[in-house]
Short mmCIF file of N, CA and C in Angstrom, two decimals:
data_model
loop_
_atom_site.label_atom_id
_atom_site.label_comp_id
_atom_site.label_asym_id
_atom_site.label_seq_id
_atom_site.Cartn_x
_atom_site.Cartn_y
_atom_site.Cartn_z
N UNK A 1335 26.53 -30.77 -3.81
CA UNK A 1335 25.83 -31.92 -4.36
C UNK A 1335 24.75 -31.43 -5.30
N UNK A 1336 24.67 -31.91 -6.20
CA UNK A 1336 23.41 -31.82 -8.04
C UNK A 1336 22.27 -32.68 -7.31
N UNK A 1337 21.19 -31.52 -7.25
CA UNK A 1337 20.08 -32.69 -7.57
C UNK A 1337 19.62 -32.74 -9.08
N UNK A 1338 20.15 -32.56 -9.69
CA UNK A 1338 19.70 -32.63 -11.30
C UNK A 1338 19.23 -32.10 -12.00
N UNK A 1339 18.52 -30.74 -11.08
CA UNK A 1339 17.40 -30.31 -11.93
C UNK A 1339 17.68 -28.99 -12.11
N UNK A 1340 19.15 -28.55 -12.24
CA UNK A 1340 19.75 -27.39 -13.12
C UNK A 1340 19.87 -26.16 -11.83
N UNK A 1341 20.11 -26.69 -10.46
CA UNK A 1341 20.52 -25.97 -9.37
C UNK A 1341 20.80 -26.89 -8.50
N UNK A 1342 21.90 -26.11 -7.68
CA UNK A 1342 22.56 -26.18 -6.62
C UNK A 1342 22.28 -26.39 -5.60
N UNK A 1343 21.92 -27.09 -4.66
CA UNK A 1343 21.57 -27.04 -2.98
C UNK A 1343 22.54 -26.69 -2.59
N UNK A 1344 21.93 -25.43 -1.54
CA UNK A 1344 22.26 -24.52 -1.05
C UNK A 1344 22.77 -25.35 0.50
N UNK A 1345 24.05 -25.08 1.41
CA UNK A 1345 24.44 -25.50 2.32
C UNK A 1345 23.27 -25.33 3.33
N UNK A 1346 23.66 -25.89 4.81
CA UNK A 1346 22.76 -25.83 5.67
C UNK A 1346 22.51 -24.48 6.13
N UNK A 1347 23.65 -23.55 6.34
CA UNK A 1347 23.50 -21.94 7.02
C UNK A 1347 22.94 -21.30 5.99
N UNK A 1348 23.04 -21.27 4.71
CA UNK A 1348 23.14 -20.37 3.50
C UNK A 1348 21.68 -20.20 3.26
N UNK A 1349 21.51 -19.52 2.78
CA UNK A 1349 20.15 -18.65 2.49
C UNK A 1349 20.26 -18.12 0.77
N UNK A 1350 19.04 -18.89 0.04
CA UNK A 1350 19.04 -19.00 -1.03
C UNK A 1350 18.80 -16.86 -1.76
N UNK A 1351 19.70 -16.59 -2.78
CA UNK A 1351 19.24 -15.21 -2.68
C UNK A 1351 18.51 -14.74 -3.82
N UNK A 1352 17.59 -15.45 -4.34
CA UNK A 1352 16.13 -15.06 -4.92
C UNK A 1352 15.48 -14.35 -3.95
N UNK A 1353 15.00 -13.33 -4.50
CA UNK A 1353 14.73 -11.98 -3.78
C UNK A 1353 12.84 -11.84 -4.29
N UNK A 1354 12.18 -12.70 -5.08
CA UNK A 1354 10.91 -12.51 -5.26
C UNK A 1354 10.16 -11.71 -6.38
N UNK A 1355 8.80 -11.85 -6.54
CA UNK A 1355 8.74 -10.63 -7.38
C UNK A 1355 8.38 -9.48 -7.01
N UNK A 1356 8.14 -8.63 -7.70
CA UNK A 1356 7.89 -7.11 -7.46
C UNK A 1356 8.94 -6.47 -7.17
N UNK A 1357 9.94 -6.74 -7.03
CA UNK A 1357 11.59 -6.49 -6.92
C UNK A 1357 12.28 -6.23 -7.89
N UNK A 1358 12.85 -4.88 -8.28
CA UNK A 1358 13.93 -5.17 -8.71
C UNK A 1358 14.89 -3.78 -8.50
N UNK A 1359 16.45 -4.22 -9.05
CA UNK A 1359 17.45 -3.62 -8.78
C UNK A 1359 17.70 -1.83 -8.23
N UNK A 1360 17.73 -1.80 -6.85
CA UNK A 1360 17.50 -0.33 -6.64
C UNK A 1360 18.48 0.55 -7.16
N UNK A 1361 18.16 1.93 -7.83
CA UNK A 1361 19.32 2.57 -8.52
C UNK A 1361 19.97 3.54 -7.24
N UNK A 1362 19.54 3.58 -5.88
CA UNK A 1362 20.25 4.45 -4.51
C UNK A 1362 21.18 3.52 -4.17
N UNK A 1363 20.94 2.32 -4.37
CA UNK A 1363 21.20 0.84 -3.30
C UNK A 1363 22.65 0.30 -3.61
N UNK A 1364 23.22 0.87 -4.52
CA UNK A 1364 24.35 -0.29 -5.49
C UNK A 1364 23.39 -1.84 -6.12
N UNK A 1365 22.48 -1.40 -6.68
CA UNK A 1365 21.54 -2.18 -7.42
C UNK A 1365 21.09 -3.60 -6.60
N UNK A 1366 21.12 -3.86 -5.41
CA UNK A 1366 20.31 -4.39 -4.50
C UNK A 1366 19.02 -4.30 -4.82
N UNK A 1367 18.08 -5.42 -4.74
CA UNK A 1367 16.78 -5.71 -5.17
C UNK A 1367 16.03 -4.94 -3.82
N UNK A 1368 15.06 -4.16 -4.43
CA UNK A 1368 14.41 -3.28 -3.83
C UNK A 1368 12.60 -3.15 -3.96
N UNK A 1369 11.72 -2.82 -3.27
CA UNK A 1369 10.52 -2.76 -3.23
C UNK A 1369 10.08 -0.99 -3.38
N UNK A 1370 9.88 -0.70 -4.33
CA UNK A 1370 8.91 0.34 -4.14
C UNK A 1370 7.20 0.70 -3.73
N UNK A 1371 7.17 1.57 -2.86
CA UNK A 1371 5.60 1.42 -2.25
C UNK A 1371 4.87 2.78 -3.15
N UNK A 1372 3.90 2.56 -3.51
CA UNK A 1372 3.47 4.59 -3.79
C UNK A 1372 2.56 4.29 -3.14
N UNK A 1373 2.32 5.15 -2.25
CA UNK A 1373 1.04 5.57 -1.37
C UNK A 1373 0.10 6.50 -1.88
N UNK A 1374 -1.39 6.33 -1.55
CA UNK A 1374 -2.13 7.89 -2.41
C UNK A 1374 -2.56 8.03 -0.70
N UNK A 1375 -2.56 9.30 -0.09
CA UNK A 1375 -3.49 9.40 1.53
C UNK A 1375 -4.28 10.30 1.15
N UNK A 1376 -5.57 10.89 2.06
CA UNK A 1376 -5.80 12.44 2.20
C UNK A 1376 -5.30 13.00 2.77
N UNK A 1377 -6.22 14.41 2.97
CA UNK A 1377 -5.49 15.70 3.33
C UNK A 1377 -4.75 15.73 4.54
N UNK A 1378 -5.20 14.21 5.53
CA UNK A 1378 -4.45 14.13 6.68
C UNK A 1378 -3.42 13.43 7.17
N UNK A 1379 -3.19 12.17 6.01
CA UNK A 1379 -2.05 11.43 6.00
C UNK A 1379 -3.14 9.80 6.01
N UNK A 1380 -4.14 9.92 5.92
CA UNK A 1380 -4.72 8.31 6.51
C UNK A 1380 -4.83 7.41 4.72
N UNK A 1381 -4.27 6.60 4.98
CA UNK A 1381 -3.53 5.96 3.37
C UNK A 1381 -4.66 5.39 2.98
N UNK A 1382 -5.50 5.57 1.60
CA UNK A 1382 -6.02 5.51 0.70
C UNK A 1382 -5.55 4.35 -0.44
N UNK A 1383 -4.67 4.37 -0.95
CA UNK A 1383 -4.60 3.65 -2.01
C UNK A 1383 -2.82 3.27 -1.80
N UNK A 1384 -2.83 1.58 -2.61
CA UNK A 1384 -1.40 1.41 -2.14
C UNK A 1384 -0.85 0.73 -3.27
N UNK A 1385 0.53 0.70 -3.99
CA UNK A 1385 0.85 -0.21 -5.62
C UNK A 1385 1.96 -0.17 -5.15
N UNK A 1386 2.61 -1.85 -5.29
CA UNK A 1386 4.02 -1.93 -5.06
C UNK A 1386 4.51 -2.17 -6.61
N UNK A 1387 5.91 -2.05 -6.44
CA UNK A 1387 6.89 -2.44 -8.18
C UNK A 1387 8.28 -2.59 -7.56
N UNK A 1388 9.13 -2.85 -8.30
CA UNK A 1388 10.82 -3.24 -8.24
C UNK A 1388 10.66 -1.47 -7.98
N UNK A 1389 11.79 -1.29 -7.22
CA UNK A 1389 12.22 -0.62 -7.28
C UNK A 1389 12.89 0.92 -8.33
N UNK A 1390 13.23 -0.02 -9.61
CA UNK A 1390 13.65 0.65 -10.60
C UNK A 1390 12.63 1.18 -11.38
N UNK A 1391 10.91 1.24 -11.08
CA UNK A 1391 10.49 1.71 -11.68
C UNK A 1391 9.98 3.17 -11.35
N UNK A 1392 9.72 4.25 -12.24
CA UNK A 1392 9.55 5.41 -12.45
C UNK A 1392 8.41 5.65 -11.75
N UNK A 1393 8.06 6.48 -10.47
CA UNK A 1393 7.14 6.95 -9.78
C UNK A 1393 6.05 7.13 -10.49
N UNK A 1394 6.03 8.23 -12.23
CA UNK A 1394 4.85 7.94 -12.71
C UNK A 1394 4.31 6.97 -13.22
N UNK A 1395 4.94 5.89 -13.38
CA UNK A 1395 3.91 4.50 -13.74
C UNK A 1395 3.92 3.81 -13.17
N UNK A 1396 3.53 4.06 -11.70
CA UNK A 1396 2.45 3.67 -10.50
C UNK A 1396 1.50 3.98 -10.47
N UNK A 1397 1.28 5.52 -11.16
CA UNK A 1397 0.37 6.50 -10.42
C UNK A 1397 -1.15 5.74 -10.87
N UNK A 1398 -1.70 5.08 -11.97
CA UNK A 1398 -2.69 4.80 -12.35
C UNK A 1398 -3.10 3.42 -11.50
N UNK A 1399 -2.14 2.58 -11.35
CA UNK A 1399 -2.57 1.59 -10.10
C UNK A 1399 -2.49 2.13 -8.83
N UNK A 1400 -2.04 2.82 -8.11
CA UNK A 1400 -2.50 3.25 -7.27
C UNK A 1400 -3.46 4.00 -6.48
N UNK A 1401 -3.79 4.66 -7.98
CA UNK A 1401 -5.32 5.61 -7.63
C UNK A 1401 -6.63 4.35 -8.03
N UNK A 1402 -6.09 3.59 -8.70
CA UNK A 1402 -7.40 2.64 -8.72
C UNK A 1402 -7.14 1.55 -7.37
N UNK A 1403 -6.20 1.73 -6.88
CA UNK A 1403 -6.22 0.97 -5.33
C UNK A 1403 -6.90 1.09 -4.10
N UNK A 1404 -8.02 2.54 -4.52
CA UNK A 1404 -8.52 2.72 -3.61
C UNK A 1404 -9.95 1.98 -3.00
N UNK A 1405 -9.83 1.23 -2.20
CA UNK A 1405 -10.97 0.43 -2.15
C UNK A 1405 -12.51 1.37 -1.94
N UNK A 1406 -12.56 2.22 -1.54
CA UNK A 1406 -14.04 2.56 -1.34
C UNK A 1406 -14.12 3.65 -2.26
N UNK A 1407 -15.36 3.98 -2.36
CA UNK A 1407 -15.85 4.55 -3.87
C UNK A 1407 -15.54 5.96 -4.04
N UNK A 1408 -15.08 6.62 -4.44
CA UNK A 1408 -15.01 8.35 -4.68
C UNK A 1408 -16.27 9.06 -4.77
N UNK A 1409 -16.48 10.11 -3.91
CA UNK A 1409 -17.07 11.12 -3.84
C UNK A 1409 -17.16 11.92 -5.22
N UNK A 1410 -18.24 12.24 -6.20
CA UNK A 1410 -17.49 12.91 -7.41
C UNK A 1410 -16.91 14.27 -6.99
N UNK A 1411 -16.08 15.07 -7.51
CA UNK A 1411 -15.28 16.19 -7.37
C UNK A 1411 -16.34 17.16 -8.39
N UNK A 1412 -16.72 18.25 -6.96
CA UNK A 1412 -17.55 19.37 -7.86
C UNK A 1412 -16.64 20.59 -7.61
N UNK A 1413 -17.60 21.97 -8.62
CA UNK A 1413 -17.28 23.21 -8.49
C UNK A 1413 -16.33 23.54 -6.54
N UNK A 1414 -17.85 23.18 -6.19
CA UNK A 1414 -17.73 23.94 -4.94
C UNK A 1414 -16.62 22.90 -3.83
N UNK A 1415 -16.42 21.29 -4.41
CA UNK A 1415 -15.86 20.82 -3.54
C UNK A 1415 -14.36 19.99 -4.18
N UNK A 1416 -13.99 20.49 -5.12
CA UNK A 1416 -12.48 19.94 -5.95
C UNK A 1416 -12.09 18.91 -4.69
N UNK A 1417 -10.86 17.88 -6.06
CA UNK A 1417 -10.48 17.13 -4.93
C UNK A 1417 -8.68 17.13 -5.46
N UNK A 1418 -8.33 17.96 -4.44
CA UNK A 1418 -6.76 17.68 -5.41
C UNK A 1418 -6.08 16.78 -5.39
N UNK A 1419 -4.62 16.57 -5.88
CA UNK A 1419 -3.69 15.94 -6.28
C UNK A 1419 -2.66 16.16 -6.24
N UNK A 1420 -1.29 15.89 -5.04
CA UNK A 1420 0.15 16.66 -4.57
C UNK A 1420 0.60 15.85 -5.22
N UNK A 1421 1.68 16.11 -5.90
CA UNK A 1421 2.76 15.55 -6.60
C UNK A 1421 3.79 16.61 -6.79
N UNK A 1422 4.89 15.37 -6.76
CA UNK A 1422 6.20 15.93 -6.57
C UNK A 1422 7.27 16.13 -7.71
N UNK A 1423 7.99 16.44 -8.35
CA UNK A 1423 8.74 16.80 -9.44
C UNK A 1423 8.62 15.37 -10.08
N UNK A 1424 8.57 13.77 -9.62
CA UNK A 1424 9.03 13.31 -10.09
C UNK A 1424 7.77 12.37 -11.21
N UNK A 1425 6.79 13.46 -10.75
CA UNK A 1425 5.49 13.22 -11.75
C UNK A 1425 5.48 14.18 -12.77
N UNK A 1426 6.16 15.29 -13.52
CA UNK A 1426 5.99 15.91 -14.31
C UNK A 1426 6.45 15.65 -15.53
N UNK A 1427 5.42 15.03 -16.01
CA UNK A 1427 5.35 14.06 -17.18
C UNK A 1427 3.73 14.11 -17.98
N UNK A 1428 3.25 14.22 -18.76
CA UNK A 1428 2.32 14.25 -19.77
C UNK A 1428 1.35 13.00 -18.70
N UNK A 1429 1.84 12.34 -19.39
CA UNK A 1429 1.02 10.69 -18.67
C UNK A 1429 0.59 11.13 -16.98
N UNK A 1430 1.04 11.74 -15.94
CA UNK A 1430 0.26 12.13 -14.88
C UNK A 1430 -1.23 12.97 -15.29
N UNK A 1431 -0.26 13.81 -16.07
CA UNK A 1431 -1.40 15.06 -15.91
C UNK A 1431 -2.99 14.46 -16.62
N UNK A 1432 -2.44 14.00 -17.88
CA UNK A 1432 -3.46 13.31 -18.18
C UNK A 1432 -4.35 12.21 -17.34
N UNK A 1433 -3.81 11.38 -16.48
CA UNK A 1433 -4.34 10.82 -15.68
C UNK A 1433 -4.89 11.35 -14.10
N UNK A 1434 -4.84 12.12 -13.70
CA UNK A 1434 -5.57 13.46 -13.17
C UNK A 1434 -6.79 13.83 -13.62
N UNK A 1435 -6.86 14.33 -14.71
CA UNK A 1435 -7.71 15.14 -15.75
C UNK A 1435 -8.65 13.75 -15.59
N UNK A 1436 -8.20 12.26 -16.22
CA UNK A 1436 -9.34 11.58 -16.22
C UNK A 1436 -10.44 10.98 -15.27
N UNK A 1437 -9.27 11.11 -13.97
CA UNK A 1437 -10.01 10.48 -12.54
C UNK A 1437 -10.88 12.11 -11.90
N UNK A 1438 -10.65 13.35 -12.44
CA UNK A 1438 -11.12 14.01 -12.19
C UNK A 1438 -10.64 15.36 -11.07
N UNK A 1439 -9.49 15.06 -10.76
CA UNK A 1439 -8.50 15.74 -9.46
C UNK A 1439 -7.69 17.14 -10.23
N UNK A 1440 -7.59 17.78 -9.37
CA UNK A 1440 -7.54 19.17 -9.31
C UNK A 1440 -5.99 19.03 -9.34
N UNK A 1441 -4.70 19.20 -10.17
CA UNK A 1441 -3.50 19.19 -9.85
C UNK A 1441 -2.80 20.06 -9.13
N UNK A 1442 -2.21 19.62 -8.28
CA UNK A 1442 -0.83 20.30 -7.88
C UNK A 1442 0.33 20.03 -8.05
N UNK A 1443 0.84 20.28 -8.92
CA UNK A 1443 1.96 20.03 -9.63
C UNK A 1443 3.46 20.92 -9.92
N UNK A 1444 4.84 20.72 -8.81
CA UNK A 1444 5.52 21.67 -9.46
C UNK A 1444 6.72 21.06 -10.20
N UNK A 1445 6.60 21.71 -11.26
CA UNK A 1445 7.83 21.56 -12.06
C UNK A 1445 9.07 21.16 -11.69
N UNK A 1446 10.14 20.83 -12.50
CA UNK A 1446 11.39 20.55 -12.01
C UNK A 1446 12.04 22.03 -11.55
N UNK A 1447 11.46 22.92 -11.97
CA UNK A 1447 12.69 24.47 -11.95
C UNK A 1447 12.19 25.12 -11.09
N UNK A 1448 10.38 24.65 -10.96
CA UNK A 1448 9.91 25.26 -9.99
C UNK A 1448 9.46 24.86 -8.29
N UNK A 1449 9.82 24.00 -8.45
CA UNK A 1449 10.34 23.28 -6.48
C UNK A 1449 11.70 24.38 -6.60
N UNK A 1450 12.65 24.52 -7.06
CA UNK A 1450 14.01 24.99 -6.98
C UNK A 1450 13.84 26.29 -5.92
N UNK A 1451 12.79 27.07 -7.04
CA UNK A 1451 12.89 28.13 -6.38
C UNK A 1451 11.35 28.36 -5.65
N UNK A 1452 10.90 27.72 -5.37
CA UNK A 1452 9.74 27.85 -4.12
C UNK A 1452 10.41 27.88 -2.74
N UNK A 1453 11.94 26.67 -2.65
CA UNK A 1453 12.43 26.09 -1.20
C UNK A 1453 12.78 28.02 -1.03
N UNK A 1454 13.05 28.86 -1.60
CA UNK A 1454 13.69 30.10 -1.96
C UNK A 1454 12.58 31.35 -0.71
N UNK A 1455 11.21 30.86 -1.04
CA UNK A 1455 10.05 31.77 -0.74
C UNK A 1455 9.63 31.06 0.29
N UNK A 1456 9.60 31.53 1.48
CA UNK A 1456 9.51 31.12 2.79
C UNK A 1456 7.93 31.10 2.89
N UNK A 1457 7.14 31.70 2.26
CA UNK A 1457 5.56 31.81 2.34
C UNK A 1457 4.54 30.77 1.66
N UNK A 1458 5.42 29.97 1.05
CA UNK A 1458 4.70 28.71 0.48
C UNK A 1458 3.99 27.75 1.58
N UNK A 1459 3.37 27.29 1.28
CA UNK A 1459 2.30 26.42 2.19
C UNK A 1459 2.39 24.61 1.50
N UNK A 1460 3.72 23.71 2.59
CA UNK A 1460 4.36 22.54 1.78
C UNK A 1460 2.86 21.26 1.74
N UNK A 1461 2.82 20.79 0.73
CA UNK A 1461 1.69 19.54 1.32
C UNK A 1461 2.06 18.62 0.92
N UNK A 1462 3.53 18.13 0.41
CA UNK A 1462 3.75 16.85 0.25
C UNK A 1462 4.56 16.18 1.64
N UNK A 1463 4.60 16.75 2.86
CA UNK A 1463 4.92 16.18 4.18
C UNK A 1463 4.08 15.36 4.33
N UNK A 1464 2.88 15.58 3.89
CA UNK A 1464 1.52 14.15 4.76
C UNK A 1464 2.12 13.18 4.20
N UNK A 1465 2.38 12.82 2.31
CA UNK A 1465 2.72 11.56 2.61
C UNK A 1465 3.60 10.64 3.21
N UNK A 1466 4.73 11.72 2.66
CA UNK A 1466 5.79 11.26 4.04
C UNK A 1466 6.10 10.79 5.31
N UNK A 1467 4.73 11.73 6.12
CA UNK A 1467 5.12 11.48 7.27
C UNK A 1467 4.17 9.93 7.43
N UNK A 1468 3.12 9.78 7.07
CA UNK A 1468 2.49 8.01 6.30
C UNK A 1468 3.56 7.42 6.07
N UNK A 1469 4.04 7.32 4.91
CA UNK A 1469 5.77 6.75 4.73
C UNK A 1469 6.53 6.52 6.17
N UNK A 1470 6.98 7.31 6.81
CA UNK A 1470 7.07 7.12 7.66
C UNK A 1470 6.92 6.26 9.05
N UNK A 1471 5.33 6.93 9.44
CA UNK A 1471 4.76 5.65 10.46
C UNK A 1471 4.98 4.27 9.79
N UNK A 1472 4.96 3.84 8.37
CA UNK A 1472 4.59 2.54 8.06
C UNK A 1472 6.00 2.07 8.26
N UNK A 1473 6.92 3.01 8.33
CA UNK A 1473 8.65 2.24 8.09
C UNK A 1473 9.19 2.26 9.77
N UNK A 1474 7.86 2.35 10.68
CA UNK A 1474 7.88 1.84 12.10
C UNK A 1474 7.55 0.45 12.35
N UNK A 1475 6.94 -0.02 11.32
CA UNK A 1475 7.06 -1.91 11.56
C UNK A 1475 7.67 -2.55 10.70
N UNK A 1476 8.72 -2.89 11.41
CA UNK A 1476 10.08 -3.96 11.16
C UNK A 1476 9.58 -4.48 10.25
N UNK A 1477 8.65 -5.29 10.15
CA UNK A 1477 8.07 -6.55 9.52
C UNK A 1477 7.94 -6.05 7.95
N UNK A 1478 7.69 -4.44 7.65
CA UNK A 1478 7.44 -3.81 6.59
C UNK A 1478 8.69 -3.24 6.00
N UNK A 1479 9.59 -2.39 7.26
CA UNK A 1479 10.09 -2.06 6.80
C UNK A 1479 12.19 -3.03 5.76
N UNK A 1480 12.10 -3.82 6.44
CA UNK A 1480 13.24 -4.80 5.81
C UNK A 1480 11.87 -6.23 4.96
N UNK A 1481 12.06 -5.84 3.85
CA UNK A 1481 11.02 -7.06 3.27
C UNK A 1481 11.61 -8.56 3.12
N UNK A 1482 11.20 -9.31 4.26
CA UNK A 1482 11.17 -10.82 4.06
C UNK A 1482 10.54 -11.93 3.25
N UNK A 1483 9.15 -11.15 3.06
CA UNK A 1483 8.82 -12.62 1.95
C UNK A 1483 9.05 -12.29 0.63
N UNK A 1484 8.92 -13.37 0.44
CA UNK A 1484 9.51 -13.39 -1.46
C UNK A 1484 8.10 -13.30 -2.09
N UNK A 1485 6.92 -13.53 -1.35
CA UNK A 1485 5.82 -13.59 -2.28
C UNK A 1485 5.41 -12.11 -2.04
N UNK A 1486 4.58 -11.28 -3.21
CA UNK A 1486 4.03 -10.03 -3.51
C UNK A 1486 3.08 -9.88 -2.53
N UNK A 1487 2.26 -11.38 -2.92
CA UNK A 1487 1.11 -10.90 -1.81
C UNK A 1487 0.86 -11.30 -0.44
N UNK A 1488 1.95 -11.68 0.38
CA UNK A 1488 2.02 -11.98 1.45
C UNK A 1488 2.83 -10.37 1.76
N UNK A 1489 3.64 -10.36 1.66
CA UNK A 1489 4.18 -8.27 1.64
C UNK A 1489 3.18 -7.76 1.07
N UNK A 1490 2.06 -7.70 0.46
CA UNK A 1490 0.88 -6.35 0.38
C UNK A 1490 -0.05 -6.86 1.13
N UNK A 1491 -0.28 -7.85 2.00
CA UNK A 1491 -0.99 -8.39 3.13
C UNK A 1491 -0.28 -7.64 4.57
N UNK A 1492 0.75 -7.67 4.65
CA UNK A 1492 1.72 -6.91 5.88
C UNK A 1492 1.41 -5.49 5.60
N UNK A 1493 1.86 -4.90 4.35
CA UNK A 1493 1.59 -3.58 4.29
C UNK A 1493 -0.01 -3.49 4.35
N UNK A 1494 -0.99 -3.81 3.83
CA UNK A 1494 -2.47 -3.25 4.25
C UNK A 1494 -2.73 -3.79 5.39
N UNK A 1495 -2.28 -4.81 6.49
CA UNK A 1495 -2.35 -4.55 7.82
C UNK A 1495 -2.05 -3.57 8.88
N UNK A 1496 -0.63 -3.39 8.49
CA UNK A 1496 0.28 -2.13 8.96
C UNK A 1496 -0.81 -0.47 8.17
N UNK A 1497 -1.10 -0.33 7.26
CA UNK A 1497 -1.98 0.72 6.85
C UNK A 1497 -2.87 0.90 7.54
N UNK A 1498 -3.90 -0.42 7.73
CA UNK A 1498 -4.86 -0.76 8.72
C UNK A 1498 -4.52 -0.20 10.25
N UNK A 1499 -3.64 -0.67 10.43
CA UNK A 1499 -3.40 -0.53 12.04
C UNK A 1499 -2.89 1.03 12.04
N UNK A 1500 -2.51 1.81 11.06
CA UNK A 1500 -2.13 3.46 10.95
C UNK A 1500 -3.57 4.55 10.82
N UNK A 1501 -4.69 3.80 9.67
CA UNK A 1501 -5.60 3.72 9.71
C UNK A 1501 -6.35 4.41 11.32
N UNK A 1502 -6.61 3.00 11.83
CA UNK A 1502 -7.11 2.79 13.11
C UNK A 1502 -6.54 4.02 14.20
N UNK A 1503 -5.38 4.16 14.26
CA UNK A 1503 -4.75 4.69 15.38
C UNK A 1503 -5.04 6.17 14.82
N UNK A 1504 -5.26 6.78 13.67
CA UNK A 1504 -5.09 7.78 12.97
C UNK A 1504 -6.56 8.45 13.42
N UNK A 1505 -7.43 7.57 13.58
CA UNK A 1505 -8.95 7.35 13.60
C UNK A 1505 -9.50 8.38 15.29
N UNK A 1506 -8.34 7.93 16.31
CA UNK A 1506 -8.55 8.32 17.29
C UNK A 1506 -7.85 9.38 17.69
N UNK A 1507 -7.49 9.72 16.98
CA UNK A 1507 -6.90 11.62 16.92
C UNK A 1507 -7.42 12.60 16.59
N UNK A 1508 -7.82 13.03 17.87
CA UNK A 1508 -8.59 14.24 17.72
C UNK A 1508 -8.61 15.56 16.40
N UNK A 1509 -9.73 15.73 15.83
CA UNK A 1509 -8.92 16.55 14.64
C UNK A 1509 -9.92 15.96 13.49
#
């Protein structure tokens, strides 16, 4: 049945499949609408800064909303106390480095040729596990990890609760 106004009503079981914004087509997925999260944490995994996008977009153009996601104020980065910056091959691009340099962070940065042969040298010291393992805890609540609402900011309300509550629990670990 037409209600007139250039769509379809959807049957009683059926579930309309507008997928929302901040979504779009994942390139792992068979192009299934997808949410990308970039997380910024510290040195211990406790999440700092958070920017969602569709899926299909390029890890480095997050990186500048996400470092300004951080709600409380930065410490400036001196001689004696640098503040670095882990990134993974899929930031080695001009536009990171430069944006580093301006927020003031110390890079760590390896190349595409050079992750290859680091996995090679058993004596390397890895530091992109923290965010991961953040990634991780957060893809322990259901509610986060399969995304149900269609609105942006009702899903970045779930995710900075769920952060919150990783936050908190992170808080009481000795260390």
């Amino acid at each position: 049945a037409s209600t007139g106004r250039g769509w379809r009503s959807t049957g009683r079981w059926e579930r309309r499949r507008s997928a929302g914004e901040k979504t779009g087509p994942n390139p792992t997925d068979r192009g299934k609408s997808g949410t990308k999260r970039s997380l910024l944490t510290d040195g211990r995994g406790v999440p700092l800064g958070l920017a969602l996008a569709g899926a299909n977009r390029n890890d480095h153009k997050l990186m500048r909303e996400t470092v300004e996601a951080v709600p409380v104020e930065r410490p400036a980065p001196t001689p004696e106390a640098p503040q670095g910056l882990c990134l993974d091959k899929g930031y080695d691009y001009e536009e990171p480095r430069a944006l580093a340099a301006e927020f003031g962070f110390t890079l760590h940065l390896r190349t595409r040729g050079e992750e290859r042969e680091a996995k090679r040298h058993a004596g390397a010291k890895a530091r992109r596990w923290v965010v991961e393992r953040t990634h991780s805890w957060l893809n322990r609540f259901r509610r986060v990890l399969v995304r149900w609402e269609k609105r942006p900011d009702a899903y970045l309300a779930m995710l900075h609760f769920a952060l919150g509550l990783i936050t908190w629990r992170h808080a009481s670990l000795p260390g």
